[in-house]
Tab-separated table of C-alpha atoms in Angstrom:
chain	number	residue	atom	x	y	z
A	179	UNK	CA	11.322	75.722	308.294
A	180	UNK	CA	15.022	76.304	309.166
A	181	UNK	CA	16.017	79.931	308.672
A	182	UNK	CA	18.645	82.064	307.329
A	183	UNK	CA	22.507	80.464	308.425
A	184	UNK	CA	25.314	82.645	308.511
A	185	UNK	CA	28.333	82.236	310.033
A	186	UNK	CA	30.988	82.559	311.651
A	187	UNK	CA	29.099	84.503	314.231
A	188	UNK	CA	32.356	86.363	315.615
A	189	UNK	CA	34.972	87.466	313.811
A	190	UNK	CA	38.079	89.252	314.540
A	191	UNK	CA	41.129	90.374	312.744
A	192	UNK	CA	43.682	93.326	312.132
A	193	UNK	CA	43.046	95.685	309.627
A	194	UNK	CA	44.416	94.844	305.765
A	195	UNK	CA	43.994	91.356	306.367
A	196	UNK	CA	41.146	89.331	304.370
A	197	UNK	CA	37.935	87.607	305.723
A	198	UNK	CA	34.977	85.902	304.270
A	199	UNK	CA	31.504	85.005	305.499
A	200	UNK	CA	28.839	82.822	304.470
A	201	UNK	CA	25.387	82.627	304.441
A	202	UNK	CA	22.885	80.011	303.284
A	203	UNK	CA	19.325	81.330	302.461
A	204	UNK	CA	16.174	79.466	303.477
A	205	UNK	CA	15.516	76.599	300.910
A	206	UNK	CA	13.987	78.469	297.897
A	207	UNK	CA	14.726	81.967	298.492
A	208	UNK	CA	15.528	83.251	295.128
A	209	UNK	CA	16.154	87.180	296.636
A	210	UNK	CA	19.661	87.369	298.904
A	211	UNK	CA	20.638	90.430	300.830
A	212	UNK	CA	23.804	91.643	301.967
A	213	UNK	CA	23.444	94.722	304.964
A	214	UNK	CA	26.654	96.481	307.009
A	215	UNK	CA	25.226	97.061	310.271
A	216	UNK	CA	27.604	99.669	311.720
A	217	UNK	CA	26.842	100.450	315.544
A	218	UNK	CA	24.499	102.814	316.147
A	219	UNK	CA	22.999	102.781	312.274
A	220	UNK	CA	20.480	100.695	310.932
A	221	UNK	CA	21.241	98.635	307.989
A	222	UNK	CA	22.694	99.402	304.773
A	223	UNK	CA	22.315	97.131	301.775
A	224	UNK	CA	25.748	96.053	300.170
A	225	UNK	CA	24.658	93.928	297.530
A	226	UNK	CA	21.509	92.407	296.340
A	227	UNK	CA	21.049	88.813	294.395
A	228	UNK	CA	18.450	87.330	292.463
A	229	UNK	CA	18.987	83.743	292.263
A	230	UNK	CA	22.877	83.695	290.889
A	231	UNK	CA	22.883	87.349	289.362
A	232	UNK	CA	23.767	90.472	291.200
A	233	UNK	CA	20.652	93.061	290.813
A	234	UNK	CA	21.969	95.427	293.148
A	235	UNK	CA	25.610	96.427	294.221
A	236	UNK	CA	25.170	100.253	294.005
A	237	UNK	CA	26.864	100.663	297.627
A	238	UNK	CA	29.215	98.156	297.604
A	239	UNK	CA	33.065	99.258	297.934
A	240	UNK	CA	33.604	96.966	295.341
A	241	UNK	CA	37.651	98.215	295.603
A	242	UNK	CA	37.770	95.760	298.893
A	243	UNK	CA	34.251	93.910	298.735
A	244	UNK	CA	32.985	90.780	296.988
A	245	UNK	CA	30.192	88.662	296.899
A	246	UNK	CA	29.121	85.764	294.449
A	247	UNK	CA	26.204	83.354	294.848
A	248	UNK	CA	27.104	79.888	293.460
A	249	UNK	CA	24.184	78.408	291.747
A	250	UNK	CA	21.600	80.541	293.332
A	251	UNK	CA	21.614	79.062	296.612
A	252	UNK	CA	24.571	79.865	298.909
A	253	UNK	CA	26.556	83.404	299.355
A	254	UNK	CA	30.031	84.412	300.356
A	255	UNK	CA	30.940	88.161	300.999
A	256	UNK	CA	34.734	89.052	301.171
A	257	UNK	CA	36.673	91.776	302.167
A	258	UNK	CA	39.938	92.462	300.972
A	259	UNK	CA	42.242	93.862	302.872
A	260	UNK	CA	39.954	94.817	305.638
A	261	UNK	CA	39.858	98.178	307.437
A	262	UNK	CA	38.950	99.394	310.719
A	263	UNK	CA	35.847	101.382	309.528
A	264	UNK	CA	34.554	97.687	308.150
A	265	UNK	CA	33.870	96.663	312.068
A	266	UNK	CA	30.088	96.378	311.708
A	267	UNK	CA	27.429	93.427	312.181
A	268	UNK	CA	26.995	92.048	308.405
A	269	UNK	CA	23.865	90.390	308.343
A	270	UNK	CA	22.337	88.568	305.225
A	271	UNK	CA	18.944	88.170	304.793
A	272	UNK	CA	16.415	86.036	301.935
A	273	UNK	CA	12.774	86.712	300.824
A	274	UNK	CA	11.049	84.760	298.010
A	275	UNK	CA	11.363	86.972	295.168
A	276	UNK	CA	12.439	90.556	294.848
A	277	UNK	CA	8.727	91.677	295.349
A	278	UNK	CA	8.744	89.981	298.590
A	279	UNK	CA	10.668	92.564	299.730
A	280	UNK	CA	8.749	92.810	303.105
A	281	UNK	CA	9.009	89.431	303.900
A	282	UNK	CA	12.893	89.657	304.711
A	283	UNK	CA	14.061	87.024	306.626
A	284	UNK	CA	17.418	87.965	308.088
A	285	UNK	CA	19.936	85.752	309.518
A	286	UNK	CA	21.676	86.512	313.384
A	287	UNK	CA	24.443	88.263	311.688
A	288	UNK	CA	28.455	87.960	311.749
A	289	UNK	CA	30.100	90.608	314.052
A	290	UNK	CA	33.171	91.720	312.672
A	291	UNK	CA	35.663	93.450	314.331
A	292	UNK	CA	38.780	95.057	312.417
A	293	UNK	CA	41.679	96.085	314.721
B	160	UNK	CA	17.043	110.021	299.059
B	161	UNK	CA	14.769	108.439	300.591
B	162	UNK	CA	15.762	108.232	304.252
B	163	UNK	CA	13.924	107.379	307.969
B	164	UNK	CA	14.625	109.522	311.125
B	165	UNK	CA	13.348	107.835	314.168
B	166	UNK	CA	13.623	108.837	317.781
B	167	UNK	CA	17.222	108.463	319.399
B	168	UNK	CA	17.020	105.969	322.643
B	169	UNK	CA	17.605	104.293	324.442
B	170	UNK	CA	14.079	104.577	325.972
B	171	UNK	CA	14.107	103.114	329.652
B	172	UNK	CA	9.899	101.765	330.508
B	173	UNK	CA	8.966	99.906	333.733
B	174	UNK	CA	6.338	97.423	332.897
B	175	UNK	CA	2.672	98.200	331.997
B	176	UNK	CA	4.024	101.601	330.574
B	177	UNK	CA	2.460	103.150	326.986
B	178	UNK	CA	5.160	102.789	324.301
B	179	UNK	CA	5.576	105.453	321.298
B	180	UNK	CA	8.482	105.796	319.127
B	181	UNK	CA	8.397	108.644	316.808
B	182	UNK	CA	9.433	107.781	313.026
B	183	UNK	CA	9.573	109.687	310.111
B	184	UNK	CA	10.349	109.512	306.380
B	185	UNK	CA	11.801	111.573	303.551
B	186	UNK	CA	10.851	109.903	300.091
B	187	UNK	CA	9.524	110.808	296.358
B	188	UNK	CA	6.968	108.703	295.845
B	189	UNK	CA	4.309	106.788	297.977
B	190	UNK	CA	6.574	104.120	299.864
B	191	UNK	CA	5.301	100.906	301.914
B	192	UNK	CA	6.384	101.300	305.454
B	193	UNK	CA	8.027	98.640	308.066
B	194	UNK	CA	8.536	98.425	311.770
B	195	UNK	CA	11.875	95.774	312.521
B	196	UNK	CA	12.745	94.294	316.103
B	197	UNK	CA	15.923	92.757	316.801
B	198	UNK	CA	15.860	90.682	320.217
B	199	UNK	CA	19.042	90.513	321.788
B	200	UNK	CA	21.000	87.608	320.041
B	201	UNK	CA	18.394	87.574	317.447
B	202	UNK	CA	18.334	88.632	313.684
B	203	UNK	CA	15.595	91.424	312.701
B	204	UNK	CA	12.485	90.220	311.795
B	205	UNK	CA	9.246	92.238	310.492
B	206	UNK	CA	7.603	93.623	313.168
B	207	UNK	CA	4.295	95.206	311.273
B	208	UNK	CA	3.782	96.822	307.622
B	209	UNK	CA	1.617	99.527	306.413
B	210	UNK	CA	1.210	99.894	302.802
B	211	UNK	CA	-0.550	102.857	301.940
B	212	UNK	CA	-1.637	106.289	303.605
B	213	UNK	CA	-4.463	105.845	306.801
B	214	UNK	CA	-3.345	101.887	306.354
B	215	UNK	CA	-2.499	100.777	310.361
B	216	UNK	CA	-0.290	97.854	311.369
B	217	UNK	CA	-0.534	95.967	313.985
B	218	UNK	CA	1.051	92.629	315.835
B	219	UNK	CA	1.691	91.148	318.921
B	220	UNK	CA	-0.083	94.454	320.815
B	221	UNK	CA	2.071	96.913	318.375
B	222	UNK	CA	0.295	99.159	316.113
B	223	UNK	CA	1.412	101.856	313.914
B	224	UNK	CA	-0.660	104.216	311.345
B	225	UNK	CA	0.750	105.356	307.930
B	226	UNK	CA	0.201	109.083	308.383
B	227	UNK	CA	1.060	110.732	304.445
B	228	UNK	CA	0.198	114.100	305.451
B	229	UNK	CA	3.015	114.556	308.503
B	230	UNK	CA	5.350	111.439	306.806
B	231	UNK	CA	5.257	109.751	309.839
B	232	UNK	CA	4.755	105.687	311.256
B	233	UNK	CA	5.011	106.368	314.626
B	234	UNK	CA	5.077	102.729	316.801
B	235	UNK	CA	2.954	102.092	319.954
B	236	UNK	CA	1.927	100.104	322.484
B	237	UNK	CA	-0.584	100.360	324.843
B	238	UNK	CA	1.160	98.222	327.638
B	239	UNK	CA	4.990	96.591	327.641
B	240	UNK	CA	6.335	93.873	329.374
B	241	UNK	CA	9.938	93.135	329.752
B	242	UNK	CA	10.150	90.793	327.049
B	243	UNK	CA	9.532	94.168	324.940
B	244	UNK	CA	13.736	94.731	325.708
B	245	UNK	CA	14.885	95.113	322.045
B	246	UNK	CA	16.048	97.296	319.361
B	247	UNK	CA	13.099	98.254	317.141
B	248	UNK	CA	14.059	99.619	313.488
B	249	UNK	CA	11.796	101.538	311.082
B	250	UNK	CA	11.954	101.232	307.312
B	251	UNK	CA	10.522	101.921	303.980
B	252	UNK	CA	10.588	100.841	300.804
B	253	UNK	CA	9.442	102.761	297.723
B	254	UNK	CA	6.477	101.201	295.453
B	255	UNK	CA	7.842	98.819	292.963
B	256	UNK	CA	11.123	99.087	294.728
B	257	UNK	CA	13.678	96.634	295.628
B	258	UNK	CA	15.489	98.383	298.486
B	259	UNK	CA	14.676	98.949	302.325
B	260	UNK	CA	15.647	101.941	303.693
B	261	UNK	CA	16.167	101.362	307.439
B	262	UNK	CA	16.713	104.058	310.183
B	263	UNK	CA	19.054	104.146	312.585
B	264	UNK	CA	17.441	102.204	315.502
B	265	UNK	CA	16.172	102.815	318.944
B	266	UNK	CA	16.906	100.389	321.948
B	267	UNK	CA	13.909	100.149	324.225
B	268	UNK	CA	14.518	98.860	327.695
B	269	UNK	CA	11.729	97.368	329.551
B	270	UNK	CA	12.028	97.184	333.778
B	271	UNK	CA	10.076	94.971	335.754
């Protein structure tokens, strides 16, 4: 079973200039995850989908962030214009169904870097 | 909130060493409870889960026992090896809940 894709898996750019990642779920994942991974935290959930709806974007700086899922299956997650305080590892992540909660998969993550 | 505190590291073991690392929670009902690792170059994956009080978790020589009373998950391991080297994450998530909670993370460093 092939698991979650993200990419790109480096990123780098100067602050108030846009990027945008992308992550594809493992095949029949109807849960997707958004985390910012700053360095030295754990995880903090952006934004939460179930199949195409958002369920979940109570800590998402939605003044500069976007997601969308496109027919439940693939995600994107922009920022716009970036800062420096967005550096951070943005991992996505896919479980069954919202109850699966535990059974996370996460993908390796895109490092951003904001300079 | 809800929040975790675990231990700060990084923690530095020479092989064949016992492994703890303290965590504890903060949280208003009675949450399920998660240990993550993160390999190096890796994405997190679950570790071991403990769903209710006294419940223990265990996996790949890792255990850890849902303690209600002191709020704690604390991890351990009786013996590591150097393929132990990772950043271990614990994290809860409240009953009927749709959120993880992770804390902040401690490196452990294995030496052969």
């Amino acid at each position: 079973e092939a698991g979650v894709a993200q990419s790109p898996r480096y990123k780098i750019i100067e602050k108030r200039q846009s990027v945008a990642f992308w992550c594809n779920p493992i095949s029949g994942h109807a849960t997707l995850y958004w985390y910012q991974q700053i360095l030295g935290q754990g995880p903090k959930l952006l934004i939460q989908f179930q199949n195409n709806g958002v369920v979940d974007d109570s800590q998402l700086p939605k003044d500069r962030f976007s997601a969308e899922r496109l027919k439940g299956v693939d995600s994107t997650l922009k920022i716009q214009p970036a800062k420096l305080e967005d550096s951070a590892v943005y991992l996505c992540a896919s479980s069954l169904d919202r109850e699966k909660i535990y059974e996370q998969y996460f993908g390796p993550g895109t490092r951003l870097t904001v300079t | 909130g809800d929040s975790v505190t675990q231990m700060e590291g990084p923690v530095t073991l020479s092989e064949e060493a016992f492994l703890t690392i303290n965590c504890t929670y903060t949280a208003t009902g009675y949450p399920s409870l998660f240990w993550y690792v993160q390999y190096p170059g890796e994405g997190l994956q679950l570790l071991l889960k403990a769903t209710k009080a006294d419940d223990k978790g265990s996996n790949k020589g890792f255990e850890a026992t849902y303690r209600k009373e002191t709020t704690s998950f604390h991890l351990e391991k009786g013996s590591v090896q150097v393929s132990d080297s990772a950043v271990y994450f614990c994290a809860l998530s409240e009953t009927g809940g749709f959120k993880t909670i992770f804390g902040a993370g401690t490196r452990l460093f294995v030496k052969a």
